[in-house]
Coordinates of C-alpha atoms in Angstrom, one line a residue:
X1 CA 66.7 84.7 52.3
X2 CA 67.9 81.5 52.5
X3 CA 69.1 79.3 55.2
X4 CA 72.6 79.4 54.3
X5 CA 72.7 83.4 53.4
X6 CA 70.9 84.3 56.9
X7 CA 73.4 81.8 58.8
X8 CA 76.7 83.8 57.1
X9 CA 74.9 87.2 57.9
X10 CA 75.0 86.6 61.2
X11 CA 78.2 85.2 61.0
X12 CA 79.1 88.3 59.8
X13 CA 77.7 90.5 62.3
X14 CA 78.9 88.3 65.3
X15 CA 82.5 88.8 63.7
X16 CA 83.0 92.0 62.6
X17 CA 86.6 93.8 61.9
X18 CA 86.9 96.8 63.9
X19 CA 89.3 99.8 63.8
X20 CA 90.3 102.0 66.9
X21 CA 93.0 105.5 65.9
X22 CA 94.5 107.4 65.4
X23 CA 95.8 107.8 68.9
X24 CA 95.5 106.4 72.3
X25 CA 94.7 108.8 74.9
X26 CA 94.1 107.9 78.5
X27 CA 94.1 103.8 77.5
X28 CA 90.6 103.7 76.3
X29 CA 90.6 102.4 72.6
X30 CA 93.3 99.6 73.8
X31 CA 91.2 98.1 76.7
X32 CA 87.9 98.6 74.5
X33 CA 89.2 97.0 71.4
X34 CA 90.7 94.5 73.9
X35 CA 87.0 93.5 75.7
X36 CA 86.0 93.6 71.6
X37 CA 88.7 90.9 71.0
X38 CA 87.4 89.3 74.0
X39 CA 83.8 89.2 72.5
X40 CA 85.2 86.9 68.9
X41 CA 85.6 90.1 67.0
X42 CA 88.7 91.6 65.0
X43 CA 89.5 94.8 67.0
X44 CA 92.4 96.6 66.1
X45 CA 94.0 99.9 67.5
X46 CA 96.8 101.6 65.0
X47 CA 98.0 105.2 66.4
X48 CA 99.9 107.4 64.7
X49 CA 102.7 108.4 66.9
X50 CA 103.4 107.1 70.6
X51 CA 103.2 109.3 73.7
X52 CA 105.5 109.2 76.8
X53 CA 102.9 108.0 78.5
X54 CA 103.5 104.7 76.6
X55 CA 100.3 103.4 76.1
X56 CA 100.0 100.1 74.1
X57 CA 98.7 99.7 70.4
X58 CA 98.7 97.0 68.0
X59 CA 100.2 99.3 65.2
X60 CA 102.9 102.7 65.5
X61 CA 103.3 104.2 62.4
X62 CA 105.7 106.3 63.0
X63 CA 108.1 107.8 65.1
X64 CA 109.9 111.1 65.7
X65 CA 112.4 110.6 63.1
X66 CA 110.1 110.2 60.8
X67 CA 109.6 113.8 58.3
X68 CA 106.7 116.0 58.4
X69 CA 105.5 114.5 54.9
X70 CA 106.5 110.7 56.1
X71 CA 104.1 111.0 58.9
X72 CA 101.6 112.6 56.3
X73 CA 101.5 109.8 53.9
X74 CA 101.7 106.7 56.1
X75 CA 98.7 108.1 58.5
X76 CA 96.6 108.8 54.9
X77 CA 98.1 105.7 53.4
X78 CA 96.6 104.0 56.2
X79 CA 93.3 105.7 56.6
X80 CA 92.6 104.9 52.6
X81 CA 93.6 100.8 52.9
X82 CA 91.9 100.6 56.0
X83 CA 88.8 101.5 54.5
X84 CA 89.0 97.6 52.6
X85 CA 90.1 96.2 55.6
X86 CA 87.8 96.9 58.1
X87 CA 83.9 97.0 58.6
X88 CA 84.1 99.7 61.6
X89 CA 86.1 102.4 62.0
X90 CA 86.0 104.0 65.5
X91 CA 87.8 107.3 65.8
X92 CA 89.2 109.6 69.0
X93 CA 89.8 113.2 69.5
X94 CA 87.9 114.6 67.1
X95 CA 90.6 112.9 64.3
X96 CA 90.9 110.5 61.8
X97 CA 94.2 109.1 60.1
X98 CA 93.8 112.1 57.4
X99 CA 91.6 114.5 59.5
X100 CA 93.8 116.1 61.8
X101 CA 91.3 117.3 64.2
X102 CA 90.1 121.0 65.5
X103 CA 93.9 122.4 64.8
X104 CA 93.4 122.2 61.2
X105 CA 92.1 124.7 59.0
X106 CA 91.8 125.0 55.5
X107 CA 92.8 128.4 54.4
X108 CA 93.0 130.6 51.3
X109 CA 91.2 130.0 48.0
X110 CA 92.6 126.3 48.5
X111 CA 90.6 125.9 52.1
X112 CA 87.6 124.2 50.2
X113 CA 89.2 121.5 48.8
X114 CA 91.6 121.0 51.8
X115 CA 89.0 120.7 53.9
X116 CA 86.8 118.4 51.3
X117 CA 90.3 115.9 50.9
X118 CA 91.0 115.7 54.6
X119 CA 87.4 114.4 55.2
X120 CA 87.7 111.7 52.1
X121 CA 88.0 109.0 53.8
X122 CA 85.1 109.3 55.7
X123 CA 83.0 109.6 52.6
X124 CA 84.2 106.9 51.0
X125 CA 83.7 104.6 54.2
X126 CA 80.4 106.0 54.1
X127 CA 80.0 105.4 50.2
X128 CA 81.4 101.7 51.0
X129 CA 79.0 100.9 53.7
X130 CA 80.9 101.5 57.1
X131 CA 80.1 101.8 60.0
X132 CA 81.7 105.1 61.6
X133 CA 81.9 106.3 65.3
X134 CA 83.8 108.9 66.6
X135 CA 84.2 108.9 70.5
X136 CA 85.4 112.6 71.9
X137 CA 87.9 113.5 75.2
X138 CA 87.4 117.0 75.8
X139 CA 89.2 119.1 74.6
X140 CA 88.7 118.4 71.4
X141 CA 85.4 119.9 70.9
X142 CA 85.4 121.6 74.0
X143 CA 84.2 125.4 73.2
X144 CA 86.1 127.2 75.6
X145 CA 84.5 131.0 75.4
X146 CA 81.0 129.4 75.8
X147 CA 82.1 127.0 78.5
X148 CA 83.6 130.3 79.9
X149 CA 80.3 132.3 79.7
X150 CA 78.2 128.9 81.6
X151 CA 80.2 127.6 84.2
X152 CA 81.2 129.4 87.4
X153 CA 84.1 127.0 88.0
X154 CA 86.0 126.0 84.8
X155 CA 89.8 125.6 83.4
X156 CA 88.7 128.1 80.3
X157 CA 89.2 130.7 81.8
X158 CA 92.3 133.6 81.9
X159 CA 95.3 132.6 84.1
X160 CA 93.7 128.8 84.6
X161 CA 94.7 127.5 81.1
X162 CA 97.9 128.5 79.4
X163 CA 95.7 127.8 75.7
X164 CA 92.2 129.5 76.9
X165 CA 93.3 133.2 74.6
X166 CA 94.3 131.2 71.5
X167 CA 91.3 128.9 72.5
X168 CA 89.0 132.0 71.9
X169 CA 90.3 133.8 69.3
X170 CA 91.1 130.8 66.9
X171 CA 90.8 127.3 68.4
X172 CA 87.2 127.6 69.0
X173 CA 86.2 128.3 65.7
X174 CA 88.0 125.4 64.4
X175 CA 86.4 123.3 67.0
X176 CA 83.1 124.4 65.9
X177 CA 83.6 123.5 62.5
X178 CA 84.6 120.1 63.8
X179 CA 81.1 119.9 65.5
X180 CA 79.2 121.3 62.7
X181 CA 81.4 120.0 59.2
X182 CA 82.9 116.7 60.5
X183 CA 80.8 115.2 63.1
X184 CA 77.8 114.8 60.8
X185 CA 79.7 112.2 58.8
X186 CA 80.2 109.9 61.4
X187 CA 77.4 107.4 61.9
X188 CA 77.5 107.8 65.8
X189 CA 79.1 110.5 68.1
X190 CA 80.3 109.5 71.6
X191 CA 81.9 112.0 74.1
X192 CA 83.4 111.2 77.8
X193 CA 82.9 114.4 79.7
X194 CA 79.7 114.8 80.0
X195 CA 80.3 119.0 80.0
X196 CA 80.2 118.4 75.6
X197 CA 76.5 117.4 75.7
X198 CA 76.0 120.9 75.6
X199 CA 77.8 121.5 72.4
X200 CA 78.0 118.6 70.5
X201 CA 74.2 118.2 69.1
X202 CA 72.9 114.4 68.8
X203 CA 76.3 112.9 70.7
X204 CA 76.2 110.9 73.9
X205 CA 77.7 110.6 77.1
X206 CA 79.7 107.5 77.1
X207 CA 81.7 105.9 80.6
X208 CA 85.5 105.5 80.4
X209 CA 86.4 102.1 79.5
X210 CA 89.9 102.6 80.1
X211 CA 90.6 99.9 82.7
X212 CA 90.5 96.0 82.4
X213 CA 89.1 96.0 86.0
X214 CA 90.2 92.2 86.9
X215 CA 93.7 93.2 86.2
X216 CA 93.0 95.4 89.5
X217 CA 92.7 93.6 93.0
X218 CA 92.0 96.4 95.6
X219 CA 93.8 97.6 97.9
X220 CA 91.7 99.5 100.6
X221 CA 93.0 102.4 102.3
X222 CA 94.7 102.1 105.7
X223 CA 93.4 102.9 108.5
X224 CA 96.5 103.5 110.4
X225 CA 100.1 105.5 109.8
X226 CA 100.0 108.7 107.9
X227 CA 97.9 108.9 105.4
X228 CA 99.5 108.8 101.7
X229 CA 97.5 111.4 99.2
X230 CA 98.1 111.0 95.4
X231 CA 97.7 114.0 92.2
X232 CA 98.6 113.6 88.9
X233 CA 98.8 116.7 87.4
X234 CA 99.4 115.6 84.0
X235 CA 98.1 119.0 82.8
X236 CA 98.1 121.1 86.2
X237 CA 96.1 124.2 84.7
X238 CA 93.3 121.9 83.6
X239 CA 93.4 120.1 86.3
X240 CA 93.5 122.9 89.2
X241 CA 96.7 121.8 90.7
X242 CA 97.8 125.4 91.9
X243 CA 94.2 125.0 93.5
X244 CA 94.5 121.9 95.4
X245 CA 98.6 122.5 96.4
X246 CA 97.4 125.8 97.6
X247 CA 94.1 123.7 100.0
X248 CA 96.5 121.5 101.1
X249 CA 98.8 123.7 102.1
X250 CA 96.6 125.7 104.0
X251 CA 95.4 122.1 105.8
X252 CA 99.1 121.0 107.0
X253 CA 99.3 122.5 110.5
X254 CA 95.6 120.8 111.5
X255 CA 96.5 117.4 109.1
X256 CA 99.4 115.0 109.0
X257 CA 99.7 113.4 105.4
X258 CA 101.9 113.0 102.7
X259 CA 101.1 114.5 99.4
X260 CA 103.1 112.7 96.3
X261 CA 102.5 114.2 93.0
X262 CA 103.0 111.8 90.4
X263 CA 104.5 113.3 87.4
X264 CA 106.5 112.5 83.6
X265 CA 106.0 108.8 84.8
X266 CA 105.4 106.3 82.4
X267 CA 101.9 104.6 82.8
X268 CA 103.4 101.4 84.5
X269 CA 105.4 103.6 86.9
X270 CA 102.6 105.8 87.5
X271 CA 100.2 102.7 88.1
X272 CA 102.9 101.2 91.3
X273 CA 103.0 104.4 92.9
X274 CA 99.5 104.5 92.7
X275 CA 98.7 101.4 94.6
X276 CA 100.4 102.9 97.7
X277 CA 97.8 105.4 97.7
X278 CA 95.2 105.9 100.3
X279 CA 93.3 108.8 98.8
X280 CA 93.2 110.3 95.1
X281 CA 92.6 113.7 94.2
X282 CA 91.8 114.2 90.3
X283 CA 90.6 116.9 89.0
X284 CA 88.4 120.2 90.7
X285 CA 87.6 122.4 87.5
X286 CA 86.6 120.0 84.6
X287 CA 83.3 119.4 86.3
X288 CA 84.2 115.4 85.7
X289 CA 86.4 112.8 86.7
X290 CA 89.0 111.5 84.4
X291 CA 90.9 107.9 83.3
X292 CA 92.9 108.3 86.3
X293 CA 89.8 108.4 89.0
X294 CA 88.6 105.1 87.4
X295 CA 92.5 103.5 87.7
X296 CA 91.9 104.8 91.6
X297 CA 88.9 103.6 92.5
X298 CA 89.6 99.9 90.4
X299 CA 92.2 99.7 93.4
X300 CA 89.6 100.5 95.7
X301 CA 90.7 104.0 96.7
X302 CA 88.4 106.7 97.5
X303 CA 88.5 109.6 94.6
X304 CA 88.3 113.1 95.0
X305 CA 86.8 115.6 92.0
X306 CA 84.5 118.3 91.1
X307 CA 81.1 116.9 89.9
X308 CA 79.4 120.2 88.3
X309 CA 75.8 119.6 88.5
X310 CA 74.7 121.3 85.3
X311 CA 76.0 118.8 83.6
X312 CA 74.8 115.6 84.9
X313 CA 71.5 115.5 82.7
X314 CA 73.8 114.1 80.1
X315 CA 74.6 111.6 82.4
X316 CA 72.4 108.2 82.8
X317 CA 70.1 108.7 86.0
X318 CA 71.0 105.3 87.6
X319 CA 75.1 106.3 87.0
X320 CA 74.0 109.6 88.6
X321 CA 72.7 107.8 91.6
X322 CA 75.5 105.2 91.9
X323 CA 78.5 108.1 91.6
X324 CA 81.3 107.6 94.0
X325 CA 83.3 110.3 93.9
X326 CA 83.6 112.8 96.6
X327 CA 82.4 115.9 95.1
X328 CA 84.0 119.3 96.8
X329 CA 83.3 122.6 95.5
X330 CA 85.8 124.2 94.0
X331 CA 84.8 127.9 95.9
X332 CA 85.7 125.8 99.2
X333 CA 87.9 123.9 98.4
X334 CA 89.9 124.0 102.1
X335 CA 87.4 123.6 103.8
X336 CA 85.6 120.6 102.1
X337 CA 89.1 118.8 101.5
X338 CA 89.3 119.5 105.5
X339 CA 86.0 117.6 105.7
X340 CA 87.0 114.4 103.8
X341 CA 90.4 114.5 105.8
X342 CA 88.1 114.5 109.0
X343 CA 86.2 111.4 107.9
X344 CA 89.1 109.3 107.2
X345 CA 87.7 106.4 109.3
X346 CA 85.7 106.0 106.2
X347 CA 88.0 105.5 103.5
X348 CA 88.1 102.1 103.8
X349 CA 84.2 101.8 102.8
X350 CA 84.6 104.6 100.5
X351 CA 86.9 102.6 98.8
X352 CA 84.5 100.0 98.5
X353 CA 81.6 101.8 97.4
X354 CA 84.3 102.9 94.5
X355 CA 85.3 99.4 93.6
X356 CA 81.9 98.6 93.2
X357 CA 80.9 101.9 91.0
X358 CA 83.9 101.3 88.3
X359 CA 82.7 97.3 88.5
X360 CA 79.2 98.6 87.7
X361 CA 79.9 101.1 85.3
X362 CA 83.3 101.1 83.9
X363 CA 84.0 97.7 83.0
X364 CA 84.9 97.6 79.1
X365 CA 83.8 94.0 78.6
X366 CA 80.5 95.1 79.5
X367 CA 80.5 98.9 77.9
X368 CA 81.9 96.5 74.9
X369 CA 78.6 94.6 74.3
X370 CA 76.9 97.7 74.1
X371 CA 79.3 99.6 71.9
X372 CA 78.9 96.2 69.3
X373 CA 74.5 96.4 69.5
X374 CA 76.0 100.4 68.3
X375 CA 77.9 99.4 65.6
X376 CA 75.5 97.0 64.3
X377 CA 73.0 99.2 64.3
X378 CA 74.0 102.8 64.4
X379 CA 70.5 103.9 64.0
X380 CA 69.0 102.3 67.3
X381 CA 68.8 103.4 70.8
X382 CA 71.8 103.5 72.9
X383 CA 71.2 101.9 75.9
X384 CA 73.9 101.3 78.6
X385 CA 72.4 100.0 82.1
X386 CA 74.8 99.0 84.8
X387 CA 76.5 95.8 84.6
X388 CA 74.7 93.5 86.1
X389 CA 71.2 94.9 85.3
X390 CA 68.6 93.7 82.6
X391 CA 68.2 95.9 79.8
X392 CA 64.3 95.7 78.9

């Protein structure tokens, strides 16, 4: 190779066009492809539809006025170009922009080929040489009557989740397909609750980027006046709301505190009441902490969750040994809740520790130079160490 042929190959590969979609769920493509940006790349996220949650994106490509076949052709429209205008295309929630994800099945004499055209664009971008990475949320792939059968504490289960019955007798074999049909297409398979390492063959665990964490300047809990609590039950059956109303509730003639449930807010209006917080309460059946733990503890508020242990192996050891969140078990939940309401003298150091954790292993500027090494090189080991630390 010559001189100037190696010089515009790494050119190439230091500036490389990247795609995030079709949607934006919990912030994480937007603050990754931002940290991307941040790096000299081209990094892109185009969703399909917004949310009232109003995340940002670079692209909307339709709205609710839009018809059933408008929204159709401009996400597949999209998906096809896109395939000339970008040399990595990083997908979420187990979709693409003509793969609608685990709710789709092709049926009839016609499933075959439905199932072969909604997968097309990934075998052209793998026919054209892209790079493909699909990063999953949970639910998505999630396998509800197996989760069911392992865990003791989980939110598939009857009377927890309004969708666990048509999860069983329909949504998980979709899923499965997903896992077993569409996965093995994409060049790299990324998953943030660490519970789908035990479905999802050959994925790996990845940390929520979803937080540009010098936007946050801490605010430590106080150690004075009644102490504020903050849940957001954006999905109260998955999250175990009924569970933790029912603790606390049981907790307010030994405790004073105010419990504020933040609800239908918009991300911004979510993120003010937040900061007033002195302690967070996420989520105590999922067996992992969600986007709205890491927003918590990038203010420097101690976080409440259910860590289930089962999981962890798919977890890096050295995340393992840094976690911050205050693990309570969901069969005592009362009484452990009672515990971390006893120790409040050491929120303010809890918070700490928390700051430092998301610093350490949330930051997407960091998570960003290893998700680059990835696309370069699909094939090679994934190795994410704390920031800070030296990778050997």
């Amino acid at each position: 190779m010559h001189d100037s042929d190696a010089h515009r190959s790494l050119h190439s590969l230091s500036k490389m066009k990247i795609l995030h979609g079709p949607f934006n769920i919990g912030n994480q493509p937007w603050s990754l492809s931002r940290a991307e940006r941040r790096r000299g790349n081209t990094s892109d996220l185009v969703i399909r539809s917004g949310t009232w949650f109003r995340y940002p994106a670079d692209k909307v490509l339709y709205d609710d006025t839009a018809t059933d076949f408008q929204k159709v052709a401009r996400s597949a429209w999209f998906g096809l170009s896109a395939l000339l205008r970008y040399d990595v295309l990083h997908y979420y929630f187990g979709t693409t922009f003509l793969y609608p994800g685990y709710a789709f099945e092709g049926i009839g004499r016609m499933g075959p080929l439905l199932n072969r055209l909604v997968t097309i664009d990934l075998q052209l971008a793998k026919g054209l040489g892209k790079k493909r990475f699909m990063t999953l949320q949970g639910c998505d792939a999630r396998l509800a009557g197996e989760g069911n059968r392992r865990n003791a504490w989980t939110m598939c289960a009857s009377g927890r989740c309004s969708a666990y019955e048509t999860c069983v007798t329909s949504l998980d074999a979709r899923r499965s397909r997903l896992i077993d049909r569409v996965l093995p297409l994409f060049d790299r398979v990324f998953y943030l609750n660490p519970e789908l390492g035990h479905v999802v063959p050959g994925g790996q665990f990845l940390p929520y980027a979803n937080v540009e964490i010098g936007h946050f300047t801490p605010q430590y809990p106080r150690a004075e006046g009644r102490p504020r609590i903050v849940h957001a039950p954006s999905d109260p059956s998955i999250k175990g709301t009924q569970m933790i109303l029912d603790a606390l509730e049981r907790l307010k003639s030994r405790f004073d505190f105010e419990l504020i449930l933040v609800e239908k807010k918009t991300h911004e209006e979510a993120m003010a009441i937040y900061r007033s917080a002195d302690l967070a309460i996420d989520q105590v059946l999922a067996g992992w902490y969600g986007g709205f733990a890491v927003e918590m503890m990038a203010m420097g508020k101690p976080v409440v969750g259910y860590i289930r242990e089962s999981d962890l192996q798919f977890v890096p050891q050295a995340m393992r040994d840094d976690l911050a969140i205050l693990n309570v078990d969901p069969g005592r939940l009362t009484e452990d809740l009672a515990a971390i309401l006893e120790r409040r003298a050491e929120w303010t150091e809890l918070g700490k520790r928390a700051r430092r954790y998301v610093e350490r292993w949330h930051d997407p500027d960091h998570i960003a130079g290893a998700m680059i090494e990835a696309y370069r090189s699909p094939d090679s080991k994934f190795v994410l160490a704390p920031a800070g630390a030296e990778v050997e």
